[in-house]
mmCIF file with all atom_site columns, C-alpha atoms in Angstrom:
data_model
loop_
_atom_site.group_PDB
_atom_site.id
_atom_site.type_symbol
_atom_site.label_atom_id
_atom_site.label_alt_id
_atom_site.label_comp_id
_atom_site.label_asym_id
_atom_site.label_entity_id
_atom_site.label_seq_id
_atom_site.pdbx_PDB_ins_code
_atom_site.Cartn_x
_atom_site.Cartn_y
_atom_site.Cartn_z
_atom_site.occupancy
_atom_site.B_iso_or_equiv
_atom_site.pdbx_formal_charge
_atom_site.auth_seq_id
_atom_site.auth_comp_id
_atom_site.auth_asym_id
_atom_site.auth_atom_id
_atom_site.pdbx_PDB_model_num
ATOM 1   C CA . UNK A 1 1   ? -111.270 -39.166 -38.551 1.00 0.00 ? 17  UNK A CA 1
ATOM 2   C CA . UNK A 1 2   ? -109.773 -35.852 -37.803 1.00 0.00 ? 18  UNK A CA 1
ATOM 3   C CA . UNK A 1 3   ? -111.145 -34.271 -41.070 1.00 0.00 ? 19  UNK A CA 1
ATOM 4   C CA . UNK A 1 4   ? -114.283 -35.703 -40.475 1.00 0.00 ? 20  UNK A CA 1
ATOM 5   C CA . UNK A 1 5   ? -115.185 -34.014 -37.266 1.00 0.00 ? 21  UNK A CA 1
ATOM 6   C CA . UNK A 1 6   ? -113.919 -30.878 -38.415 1.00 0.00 ? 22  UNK A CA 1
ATOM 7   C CA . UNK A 1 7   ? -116.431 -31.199 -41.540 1.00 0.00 ? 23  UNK A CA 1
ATOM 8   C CA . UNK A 1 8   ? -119.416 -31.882 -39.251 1.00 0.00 ? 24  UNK A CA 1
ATOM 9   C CA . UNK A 1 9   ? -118.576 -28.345 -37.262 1.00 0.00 ? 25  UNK A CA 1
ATOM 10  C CA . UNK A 1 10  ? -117.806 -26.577 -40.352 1.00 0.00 ? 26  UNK A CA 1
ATOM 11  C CA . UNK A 1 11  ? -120.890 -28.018 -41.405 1.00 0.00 ? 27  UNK A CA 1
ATOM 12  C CA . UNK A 1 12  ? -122.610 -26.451 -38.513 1.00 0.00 ? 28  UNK A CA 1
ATOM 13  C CA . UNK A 1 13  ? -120.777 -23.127 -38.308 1.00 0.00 ? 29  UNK A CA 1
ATOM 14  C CA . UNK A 1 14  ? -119.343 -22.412 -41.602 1.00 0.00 ? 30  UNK A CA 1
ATOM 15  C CA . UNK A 1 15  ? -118.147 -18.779 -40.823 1.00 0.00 ? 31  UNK A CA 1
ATOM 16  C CA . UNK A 1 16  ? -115.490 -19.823 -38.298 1.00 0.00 ? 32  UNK A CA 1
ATOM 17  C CA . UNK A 1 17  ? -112.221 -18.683 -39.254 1.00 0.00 ? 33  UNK A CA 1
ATOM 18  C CA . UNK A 1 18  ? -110.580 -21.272 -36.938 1.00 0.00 ? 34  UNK A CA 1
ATOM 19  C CA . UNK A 1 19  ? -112.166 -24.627 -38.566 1.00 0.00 ? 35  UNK A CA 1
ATOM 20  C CA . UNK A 1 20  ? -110.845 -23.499 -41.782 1.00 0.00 ? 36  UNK A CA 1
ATOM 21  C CA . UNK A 1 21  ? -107.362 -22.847 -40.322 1.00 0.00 ? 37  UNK A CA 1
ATOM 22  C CA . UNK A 1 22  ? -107.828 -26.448 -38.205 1.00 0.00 ? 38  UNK A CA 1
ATOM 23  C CA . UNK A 1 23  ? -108.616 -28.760 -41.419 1.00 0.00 ? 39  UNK A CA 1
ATOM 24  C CA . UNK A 1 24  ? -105.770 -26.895 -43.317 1.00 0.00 ? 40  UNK A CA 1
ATOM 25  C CA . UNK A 1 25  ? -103.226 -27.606 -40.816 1.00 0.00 ? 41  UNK A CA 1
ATOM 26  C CA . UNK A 1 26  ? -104.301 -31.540 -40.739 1.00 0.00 ? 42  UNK A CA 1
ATOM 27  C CA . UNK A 1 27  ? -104.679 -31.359 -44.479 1.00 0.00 ? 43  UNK A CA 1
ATOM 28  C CA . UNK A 1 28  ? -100.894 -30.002 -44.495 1.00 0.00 ? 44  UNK A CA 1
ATOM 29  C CA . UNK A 1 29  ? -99.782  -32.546 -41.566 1.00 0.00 ? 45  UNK A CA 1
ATOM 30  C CA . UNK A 1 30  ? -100.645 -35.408 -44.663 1.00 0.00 ? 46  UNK A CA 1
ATOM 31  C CA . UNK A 1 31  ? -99.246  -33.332 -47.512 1.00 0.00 ? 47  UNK A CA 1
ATOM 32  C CA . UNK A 1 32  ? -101.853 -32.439 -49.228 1.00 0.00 ? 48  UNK A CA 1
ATOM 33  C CA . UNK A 1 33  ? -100.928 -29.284 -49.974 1.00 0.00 ? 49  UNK A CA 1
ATOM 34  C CA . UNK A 1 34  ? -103.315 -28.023 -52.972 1.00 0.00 ? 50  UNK A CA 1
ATOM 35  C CA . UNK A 1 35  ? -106.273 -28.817 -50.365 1.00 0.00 ? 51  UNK A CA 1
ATOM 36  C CA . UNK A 1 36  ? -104.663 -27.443 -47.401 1.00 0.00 ? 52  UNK A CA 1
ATOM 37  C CA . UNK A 1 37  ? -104.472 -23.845 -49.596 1.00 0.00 ? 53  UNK A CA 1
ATOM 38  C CA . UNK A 1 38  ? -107.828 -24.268 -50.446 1.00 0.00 ? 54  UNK A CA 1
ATOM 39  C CA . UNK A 1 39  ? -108.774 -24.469 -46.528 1.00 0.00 ? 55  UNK A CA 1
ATOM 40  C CA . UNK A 1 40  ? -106.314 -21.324 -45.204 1.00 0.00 ? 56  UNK A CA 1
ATOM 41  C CA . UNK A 1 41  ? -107.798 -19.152 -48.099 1.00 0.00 ? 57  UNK A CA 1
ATOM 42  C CA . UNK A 1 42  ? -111.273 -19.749 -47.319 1.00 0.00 ? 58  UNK A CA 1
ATOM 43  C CA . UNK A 1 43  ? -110.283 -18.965 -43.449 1.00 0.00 ? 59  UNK A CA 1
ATOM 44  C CA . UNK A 1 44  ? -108.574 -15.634 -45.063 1.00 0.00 ? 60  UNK A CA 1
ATOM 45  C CA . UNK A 1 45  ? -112.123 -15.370 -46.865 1.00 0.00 ? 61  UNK A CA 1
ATOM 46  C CA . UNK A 1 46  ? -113.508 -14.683 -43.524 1.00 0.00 ? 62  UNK A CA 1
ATOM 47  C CA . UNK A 1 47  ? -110.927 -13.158 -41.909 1.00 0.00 ? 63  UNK A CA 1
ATOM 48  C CA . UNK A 1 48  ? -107.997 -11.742 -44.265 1.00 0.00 ? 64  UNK A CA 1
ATOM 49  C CA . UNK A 1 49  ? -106.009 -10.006 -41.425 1.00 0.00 ? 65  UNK A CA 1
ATOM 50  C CA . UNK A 1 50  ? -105.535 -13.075 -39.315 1.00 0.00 ? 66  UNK A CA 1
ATOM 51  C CA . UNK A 1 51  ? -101.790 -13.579 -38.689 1.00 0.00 ? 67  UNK A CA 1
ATOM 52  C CA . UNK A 1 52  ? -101.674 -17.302 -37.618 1.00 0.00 ? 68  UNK A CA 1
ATOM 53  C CA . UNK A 1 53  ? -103.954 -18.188 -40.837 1.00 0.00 ? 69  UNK A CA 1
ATOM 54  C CA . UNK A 1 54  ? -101.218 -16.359 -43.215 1.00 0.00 ? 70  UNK A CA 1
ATOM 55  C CA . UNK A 1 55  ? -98.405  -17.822 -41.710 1.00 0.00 ? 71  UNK A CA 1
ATOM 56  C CA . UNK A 1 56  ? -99.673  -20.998 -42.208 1.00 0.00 ? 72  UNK A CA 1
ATOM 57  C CA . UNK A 1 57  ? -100.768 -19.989 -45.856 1.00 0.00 ? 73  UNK A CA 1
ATOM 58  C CA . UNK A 1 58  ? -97.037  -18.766 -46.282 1.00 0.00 ? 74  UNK A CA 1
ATOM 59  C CA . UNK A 1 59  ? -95.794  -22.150 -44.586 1.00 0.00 ? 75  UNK A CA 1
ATOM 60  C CA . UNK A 1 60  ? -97.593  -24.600 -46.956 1.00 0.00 ? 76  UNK A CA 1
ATOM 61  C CA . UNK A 1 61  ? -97.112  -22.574 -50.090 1.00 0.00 ? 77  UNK A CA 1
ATOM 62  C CA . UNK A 1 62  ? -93.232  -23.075 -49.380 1.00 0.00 ? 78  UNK A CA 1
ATOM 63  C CA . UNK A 1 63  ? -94.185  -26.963 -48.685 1.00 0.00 ? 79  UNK A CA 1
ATOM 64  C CA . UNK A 1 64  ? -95.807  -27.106 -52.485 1.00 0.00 ? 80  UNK A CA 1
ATOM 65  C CA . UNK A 1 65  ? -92.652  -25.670 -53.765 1.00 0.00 ? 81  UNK A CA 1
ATOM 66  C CA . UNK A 1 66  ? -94.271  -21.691 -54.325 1.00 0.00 ? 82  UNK A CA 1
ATOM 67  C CA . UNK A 1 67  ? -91.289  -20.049 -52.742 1.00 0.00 ? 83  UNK A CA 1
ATOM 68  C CA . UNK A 1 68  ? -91.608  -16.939 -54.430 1.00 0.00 ? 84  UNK A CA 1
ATOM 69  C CA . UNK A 1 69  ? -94.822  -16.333 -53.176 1.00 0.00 ? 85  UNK A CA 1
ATOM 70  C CA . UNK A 1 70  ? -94.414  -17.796 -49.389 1.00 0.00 ? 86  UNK A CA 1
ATOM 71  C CA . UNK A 1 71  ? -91.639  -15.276 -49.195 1.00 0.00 ? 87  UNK A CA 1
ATOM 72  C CA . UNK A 1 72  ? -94.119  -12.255 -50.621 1.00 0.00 ? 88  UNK A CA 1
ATOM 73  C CA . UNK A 1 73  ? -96.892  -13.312 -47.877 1.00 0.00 ? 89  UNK A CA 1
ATOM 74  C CA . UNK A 1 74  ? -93.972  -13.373 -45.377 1.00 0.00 ? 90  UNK A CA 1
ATOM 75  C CA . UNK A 1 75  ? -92.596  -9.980  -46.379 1.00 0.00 ? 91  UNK A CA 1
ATOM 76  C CA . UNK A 1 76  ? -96.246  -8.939  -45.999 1.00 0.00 ? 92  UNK A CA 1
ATOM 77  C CA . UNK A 1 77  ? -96.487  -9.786  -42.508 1.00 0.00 ? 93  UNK A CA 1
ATOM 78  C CA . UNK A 1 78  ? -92.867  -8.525  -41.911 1.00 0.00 ? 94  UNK A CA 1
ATOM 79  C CA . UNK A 1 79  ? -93.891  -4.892  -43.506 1.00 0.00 ? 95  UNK A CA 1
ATOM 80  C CA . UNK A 1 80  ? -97.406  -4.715  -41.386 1.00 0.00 ? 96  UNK A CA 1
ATOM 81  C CA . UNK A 1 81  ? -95.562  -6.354  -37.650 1.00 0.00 ? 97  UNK A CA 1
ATOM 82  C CA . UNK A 1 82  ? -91.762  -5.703  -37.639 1.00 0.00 ? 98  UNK A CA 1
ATOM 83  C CA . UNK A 1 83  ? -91.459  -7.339  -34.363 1.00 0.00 ? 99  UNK A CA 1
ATOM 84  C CA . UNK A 1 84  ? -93.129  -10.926 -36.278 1.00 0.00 ? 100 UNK A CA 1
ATOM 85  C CA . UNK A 1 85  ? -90.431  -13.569 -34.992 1.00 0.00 ? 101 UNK A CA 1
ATOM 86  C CA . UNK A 1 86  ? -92.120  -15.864 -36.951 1.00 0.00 ? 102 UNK A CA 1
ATOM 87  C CA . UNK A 1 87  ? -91.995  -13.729 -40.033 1.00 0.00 ? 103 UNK A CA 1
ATOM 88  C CA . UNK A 1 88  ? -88.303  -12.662 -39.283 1.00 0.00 ? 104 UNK A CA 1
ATOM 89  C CA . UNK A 1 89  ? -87.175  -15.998 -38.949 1.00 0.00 ? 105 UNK A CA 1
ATOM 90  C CA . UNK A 1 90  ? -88.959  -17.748 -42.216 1.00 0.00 ? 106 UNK A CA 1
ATOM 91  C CA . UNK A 1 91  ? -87.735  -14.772 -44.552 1.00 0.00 ? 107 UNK A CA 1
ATOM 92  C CA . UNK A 1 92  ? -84.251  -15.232 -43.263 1.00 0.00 ? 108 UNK A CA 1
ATOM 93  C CA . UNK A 1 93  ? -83.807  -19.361 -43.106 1.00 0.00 ? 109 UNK A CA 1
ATOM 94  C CA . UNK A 1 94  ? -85.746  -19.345 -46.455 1.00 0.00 ? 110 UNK A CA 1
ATOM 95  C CA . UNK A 1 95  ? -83.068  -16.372 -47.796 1.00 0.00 ? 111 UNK A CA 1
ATOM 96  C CA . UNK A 1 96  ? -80.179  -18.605 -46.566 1.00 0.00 ? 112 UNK A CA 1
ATOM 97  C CA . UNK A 1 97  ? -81.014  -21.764 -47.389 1.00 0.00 ? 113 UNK A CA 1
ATOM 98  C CA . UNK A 1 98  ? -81.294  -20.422 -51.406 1.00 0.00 ? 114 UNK A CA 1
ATOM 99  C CA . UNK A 1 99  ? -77.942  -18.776 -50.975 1.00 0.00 ? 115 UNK A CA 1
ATOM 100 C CA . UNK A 1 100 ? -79.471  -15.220 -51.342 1.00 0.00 ? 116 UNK A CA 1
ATOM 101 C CA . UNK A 1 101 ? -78.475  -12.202 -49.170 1.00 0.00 ? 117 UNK A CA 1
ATOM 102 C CA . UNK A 1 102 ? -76.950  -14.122 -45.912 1.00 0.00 ? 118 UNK A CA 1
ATOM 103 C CA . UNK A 1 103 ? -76.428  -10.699 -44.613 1.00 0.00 ? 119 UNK A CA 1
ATOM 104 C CA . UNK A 1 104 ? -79.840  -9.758  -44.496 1.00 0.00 ? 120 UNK A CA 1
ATOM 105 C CA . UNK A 1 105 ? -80.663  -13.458 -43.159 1.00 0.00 ? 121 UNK A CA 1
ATOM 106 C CA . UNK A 1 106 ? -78.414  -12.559 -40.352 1.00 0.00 ? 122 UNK A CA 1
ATOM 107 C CA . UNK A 1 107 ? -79.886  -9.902  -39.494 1.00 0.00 ? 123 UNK A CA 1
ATOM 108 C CA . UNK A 1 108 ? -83.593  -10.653 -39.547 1.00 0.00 ? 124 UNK A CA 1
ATOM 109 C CA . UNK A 1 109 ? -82.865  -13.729 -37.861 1.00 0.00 ? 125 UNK A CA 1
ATOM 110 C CA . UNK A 1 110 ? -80.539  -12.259 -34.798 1.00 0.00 ? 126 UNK A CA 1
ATOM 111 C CA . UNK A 1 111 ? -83.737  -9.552  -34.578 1.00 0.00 ? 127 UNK A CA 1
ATOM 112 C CA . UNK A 1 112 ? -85.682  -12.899 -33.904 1.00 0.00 ? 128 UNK A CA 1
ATOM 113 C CA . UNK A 1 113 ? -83.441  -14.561 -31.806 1.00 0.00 ? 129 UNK A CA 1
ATOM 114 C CA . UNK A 1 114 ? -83.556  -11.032 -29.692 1.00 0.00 ? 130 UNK A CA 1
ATOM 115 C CA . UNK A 1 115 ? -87.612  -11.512 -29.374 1.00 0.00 ? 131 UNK A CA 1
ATOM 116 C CA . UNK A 1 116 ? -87.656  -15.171 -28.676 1.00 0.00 ? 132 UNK A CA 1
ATOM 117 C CA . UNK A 1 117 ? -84.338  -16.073 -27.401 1.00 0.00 ? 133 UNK A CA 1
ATOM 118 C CA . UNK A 1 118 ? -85.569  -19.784 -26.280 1.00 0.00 ? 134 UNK A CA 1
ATOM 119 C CA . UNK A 1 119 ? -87.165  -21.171 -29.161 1.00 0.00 ? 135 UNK A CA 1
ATOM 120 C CA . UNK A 1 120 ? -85.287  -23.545 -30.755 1.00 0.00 ? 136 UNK A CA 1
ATOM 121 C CA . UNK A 1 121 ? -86.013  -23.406 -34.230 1.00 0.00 ? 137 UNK A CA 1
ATOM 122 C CA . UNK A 1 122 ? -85.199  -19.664 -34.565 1.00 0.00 ? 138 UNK A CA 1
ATOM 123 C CA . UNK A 1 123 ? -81.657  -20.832 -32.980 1.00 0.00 ? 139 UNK A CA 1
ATOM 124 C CA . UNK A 1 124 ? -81.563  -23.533 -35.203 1.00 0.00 ? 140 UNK A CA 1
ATOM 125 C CA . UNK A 1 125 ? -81.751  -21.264 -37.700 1.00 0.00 ? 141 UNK A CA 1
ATOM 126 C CA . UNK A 1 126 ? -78.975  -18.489 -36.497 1.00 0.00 ? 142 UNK A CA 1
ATOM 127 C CA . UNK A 1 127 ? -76.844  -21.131 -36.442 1.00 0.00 ? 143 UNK A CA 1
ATOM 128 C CA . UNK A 1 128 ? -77.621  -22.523 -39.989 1.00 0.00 ? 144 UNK A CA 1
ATOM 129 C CA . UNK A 1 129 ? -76.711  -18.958 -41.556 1.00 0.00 ? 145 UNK A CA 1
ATOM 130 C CA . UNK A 1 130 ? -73.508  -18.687 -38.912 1.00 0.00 ? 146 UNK A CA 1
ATOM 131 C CA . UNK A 1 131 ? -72.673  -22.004 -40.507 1.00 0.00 ? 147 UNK A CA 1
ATOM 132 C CA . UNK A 1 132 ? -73.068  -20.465 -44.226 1.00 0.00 ? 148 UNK A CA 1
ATOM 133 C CA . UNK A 1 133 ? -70.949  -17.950 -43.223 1.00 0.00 ? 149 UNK A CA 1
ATOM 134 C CA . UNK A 1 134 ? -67.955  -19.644 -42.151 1.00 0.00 ? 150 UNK A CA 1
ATOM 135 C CA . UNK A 1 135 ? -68.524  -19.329 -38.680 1.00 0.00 ? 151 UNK A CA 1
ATOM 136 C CA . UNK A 1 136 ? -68.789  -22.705 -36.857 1.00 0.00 ? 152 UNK A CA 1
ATOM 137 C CA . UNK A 1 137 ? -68.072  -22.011 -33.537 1.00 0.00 ? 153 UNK A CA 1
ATOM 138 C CA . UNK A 1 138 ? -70.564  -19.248 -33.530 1.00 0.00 ? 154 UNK A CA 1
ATOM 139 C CA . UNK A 1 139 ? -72.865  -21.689 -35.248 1.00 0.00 ? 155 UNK A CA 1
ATOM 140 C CA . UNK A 1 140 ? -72.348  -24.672 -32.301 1.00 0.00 ? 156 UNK A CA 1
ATOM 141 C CA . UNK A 1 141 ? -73.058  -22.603 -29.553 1.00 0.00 ? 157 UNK A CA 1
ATOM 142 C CA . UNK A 1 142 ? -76.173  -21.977 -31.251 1.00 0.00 ? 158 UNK A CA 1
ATOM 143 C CA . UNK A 1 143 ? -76.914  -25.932 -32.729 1.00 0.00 ? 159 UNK A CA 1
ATOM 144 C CA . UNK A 1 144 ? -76.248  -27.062 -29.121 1.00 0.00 ? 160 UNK A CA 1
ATOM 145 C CA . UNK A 1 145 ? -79.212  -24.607 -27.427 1.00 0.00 ? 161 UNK A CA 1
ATOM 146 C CA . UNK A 1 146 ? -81.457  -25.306 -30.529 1.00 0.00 ? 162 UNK A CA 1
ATOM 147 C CA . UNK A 1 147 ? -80.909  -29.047 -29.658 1.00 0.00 ? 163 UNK A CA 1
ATOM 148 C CA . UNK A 1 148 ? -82.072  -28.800 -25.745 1.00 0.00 ? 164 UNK A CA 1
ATOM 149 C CA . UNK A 1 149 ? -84.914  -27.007 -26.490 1.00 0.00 ? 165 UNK A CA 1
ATOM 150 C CA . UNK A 1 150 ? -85.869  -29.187 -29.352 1.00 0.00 ? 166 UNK A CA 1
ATOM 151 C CA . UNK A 1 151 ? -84.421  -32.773 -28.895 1.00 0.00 ? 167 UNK A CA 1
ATOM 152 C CA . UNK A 1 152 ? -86.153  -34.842 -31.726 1.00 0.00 ? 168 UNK A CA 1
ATOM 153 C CA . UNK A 1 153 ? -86.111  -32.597 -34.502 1.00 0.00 ? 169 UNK A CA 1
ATOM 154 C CA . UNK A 1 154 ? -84.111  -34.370 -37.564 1.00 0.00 ? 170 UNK A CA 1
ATOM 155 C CA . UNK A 1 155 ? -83.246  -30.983 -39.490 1.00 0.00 ? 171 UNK A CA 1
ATOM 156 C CA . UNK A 1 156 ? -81.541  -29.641 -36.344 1.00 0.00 ? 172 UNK A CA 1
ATOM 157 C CA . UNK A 1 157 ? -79.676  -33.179 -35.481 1.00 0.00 ? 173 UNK A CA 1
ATOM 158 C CA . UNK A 1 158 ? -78.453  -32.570 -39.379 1.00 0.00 ? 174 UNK A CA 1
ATOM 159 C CA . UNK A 1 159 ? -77.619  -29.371 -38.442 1.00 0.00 ? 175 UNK A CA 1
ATOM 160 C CA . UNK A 1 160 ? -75.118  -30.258 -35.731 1.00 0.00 ? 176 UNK A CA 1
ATOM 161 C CA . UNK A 1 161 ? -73.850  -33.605 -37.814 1.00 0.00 ? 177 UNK A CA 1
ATOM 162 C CA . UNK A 1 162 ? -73.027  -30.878 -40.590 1.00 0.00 ? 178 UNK A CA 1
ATOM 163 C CA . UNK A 1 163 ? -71.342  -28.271 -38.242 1.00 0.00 ? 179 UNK A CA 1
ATOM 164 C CA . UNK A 1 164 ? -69.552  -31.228 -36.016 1.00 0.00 ? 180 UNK A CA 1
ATOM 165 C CA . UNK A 1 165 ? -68.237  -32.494 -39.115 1.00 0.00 ? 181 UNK A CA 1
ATOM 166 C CA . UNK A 1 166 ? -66.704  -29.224 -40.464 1.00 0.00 ? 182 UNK A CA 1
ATOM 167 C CA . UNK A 1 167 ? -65.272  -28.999 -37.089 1.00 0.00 ? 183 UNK A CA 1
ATOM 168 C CA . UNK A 1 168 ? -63.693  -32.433 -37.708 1.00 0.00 ? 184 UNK A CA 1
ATOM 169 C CA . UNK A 1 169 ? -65.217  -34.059 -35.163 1.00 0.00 ? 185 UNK A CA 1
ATOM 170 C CA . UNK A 1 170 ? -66.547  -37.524 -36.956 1.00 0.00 ? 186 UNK A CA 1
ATOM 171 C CA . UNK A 1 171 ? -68.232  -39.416 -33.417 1.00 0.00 ? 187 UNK A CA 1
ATOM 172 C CA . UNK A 1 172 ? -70.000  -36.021 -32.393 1.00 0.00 ? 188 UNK A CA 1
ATOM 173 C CA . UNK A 1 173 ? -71.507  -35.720 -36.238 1.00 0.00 ? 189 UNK A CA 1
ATOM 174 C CA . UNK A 1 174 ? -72.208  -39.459 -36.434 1.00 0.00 ? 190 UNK A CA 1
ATOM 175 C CA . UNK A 1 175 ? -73.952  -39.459 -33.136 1.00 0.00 ? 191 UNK A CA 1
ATOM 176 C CA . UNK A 1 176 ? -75.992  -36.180 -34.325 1.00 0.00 ? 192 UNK A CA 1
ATOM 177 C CA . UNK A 1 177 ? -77.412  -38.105 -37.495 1.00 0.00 ? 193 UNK A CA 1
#
């Protein structure tokens, strides 16, 4: 129903960057990735320097399994707004979670954590590569401020089951999955 009102506007006004950027995002909310690439580059089409449009393109290209070039678009954005949280944190998570260059993943991600200090899945994040690098302690402190600020997000309850259970404690990780 969604996609169909956003066809009637583009329809009606089929230079607006953000009705592109709209149907992708449902398109990507149901998986269908190959259409949802076809929507953010027709909204880059119009407007190739929009931010939130190439994040998006960056985010669903990792989704359909194109890490290579999520993590080129991300660089992108990194190399033209240093100060991208967004950007910062993808690049590092996505480094860390292929086992590439955790010290660079560190440090993107701590320069993301600096710009947006309460949002929980940059945290969530910190604490994943903490956790990589032998540092669980580090990487709880971080799990359990990810958690409050995002309470029903699965990847972060993992999270904190995985780090809970390196830490030996079997309840606290069975209670966190």
């Amino acid at each position: 129903k969604a996609i169909r009102y956003i066809d009637e506007a583009i329809d009606s006004d089929a230079k607006d960057t953000d009705l592109f950027h709209i149907r992708g995002s449902i398109l990507e909310e149901l998986n269908r990735f190959t259409e949802a690439l076809e929507m953010y580059q027709k909204a880059l089409e119009l407007d190739p320097k929009n931010t939130k449009v190439r994040y998006s393109l960056g985010n669903v290209l990792e989704k359909s399994g194109r890490r290579k070039e999520a993590l080129a678009e991300m660089e992108k954005l990194l190399a033209e707004n240093p100060e991208d949280a967004s950007a910062l944190n993808f690049i590092g998570y996505t480094l860390s979670t292929m086992g590439k260059d955790l010290e660079r993943s560190e440090k993107l991600v701590r320069k993301a954590v600096e710009l947006k200090p309460d949002d929980g899945y940059i945290l969530d994040s910190m604490a994943w590569i903490l956790f990589q690098a032998g540092k669980t302690d580090e990487a709880l402190e971080y799990l359990r401020k990810a958690i409050e600020k995002v309470k029903t997000d699965p990847v972060i309850a993992e999270h904190l089951g995985d780090v809970l259970l390196a830490k030996k404690d079997k309840s606290g990780a069975i209670e966190a999955y």
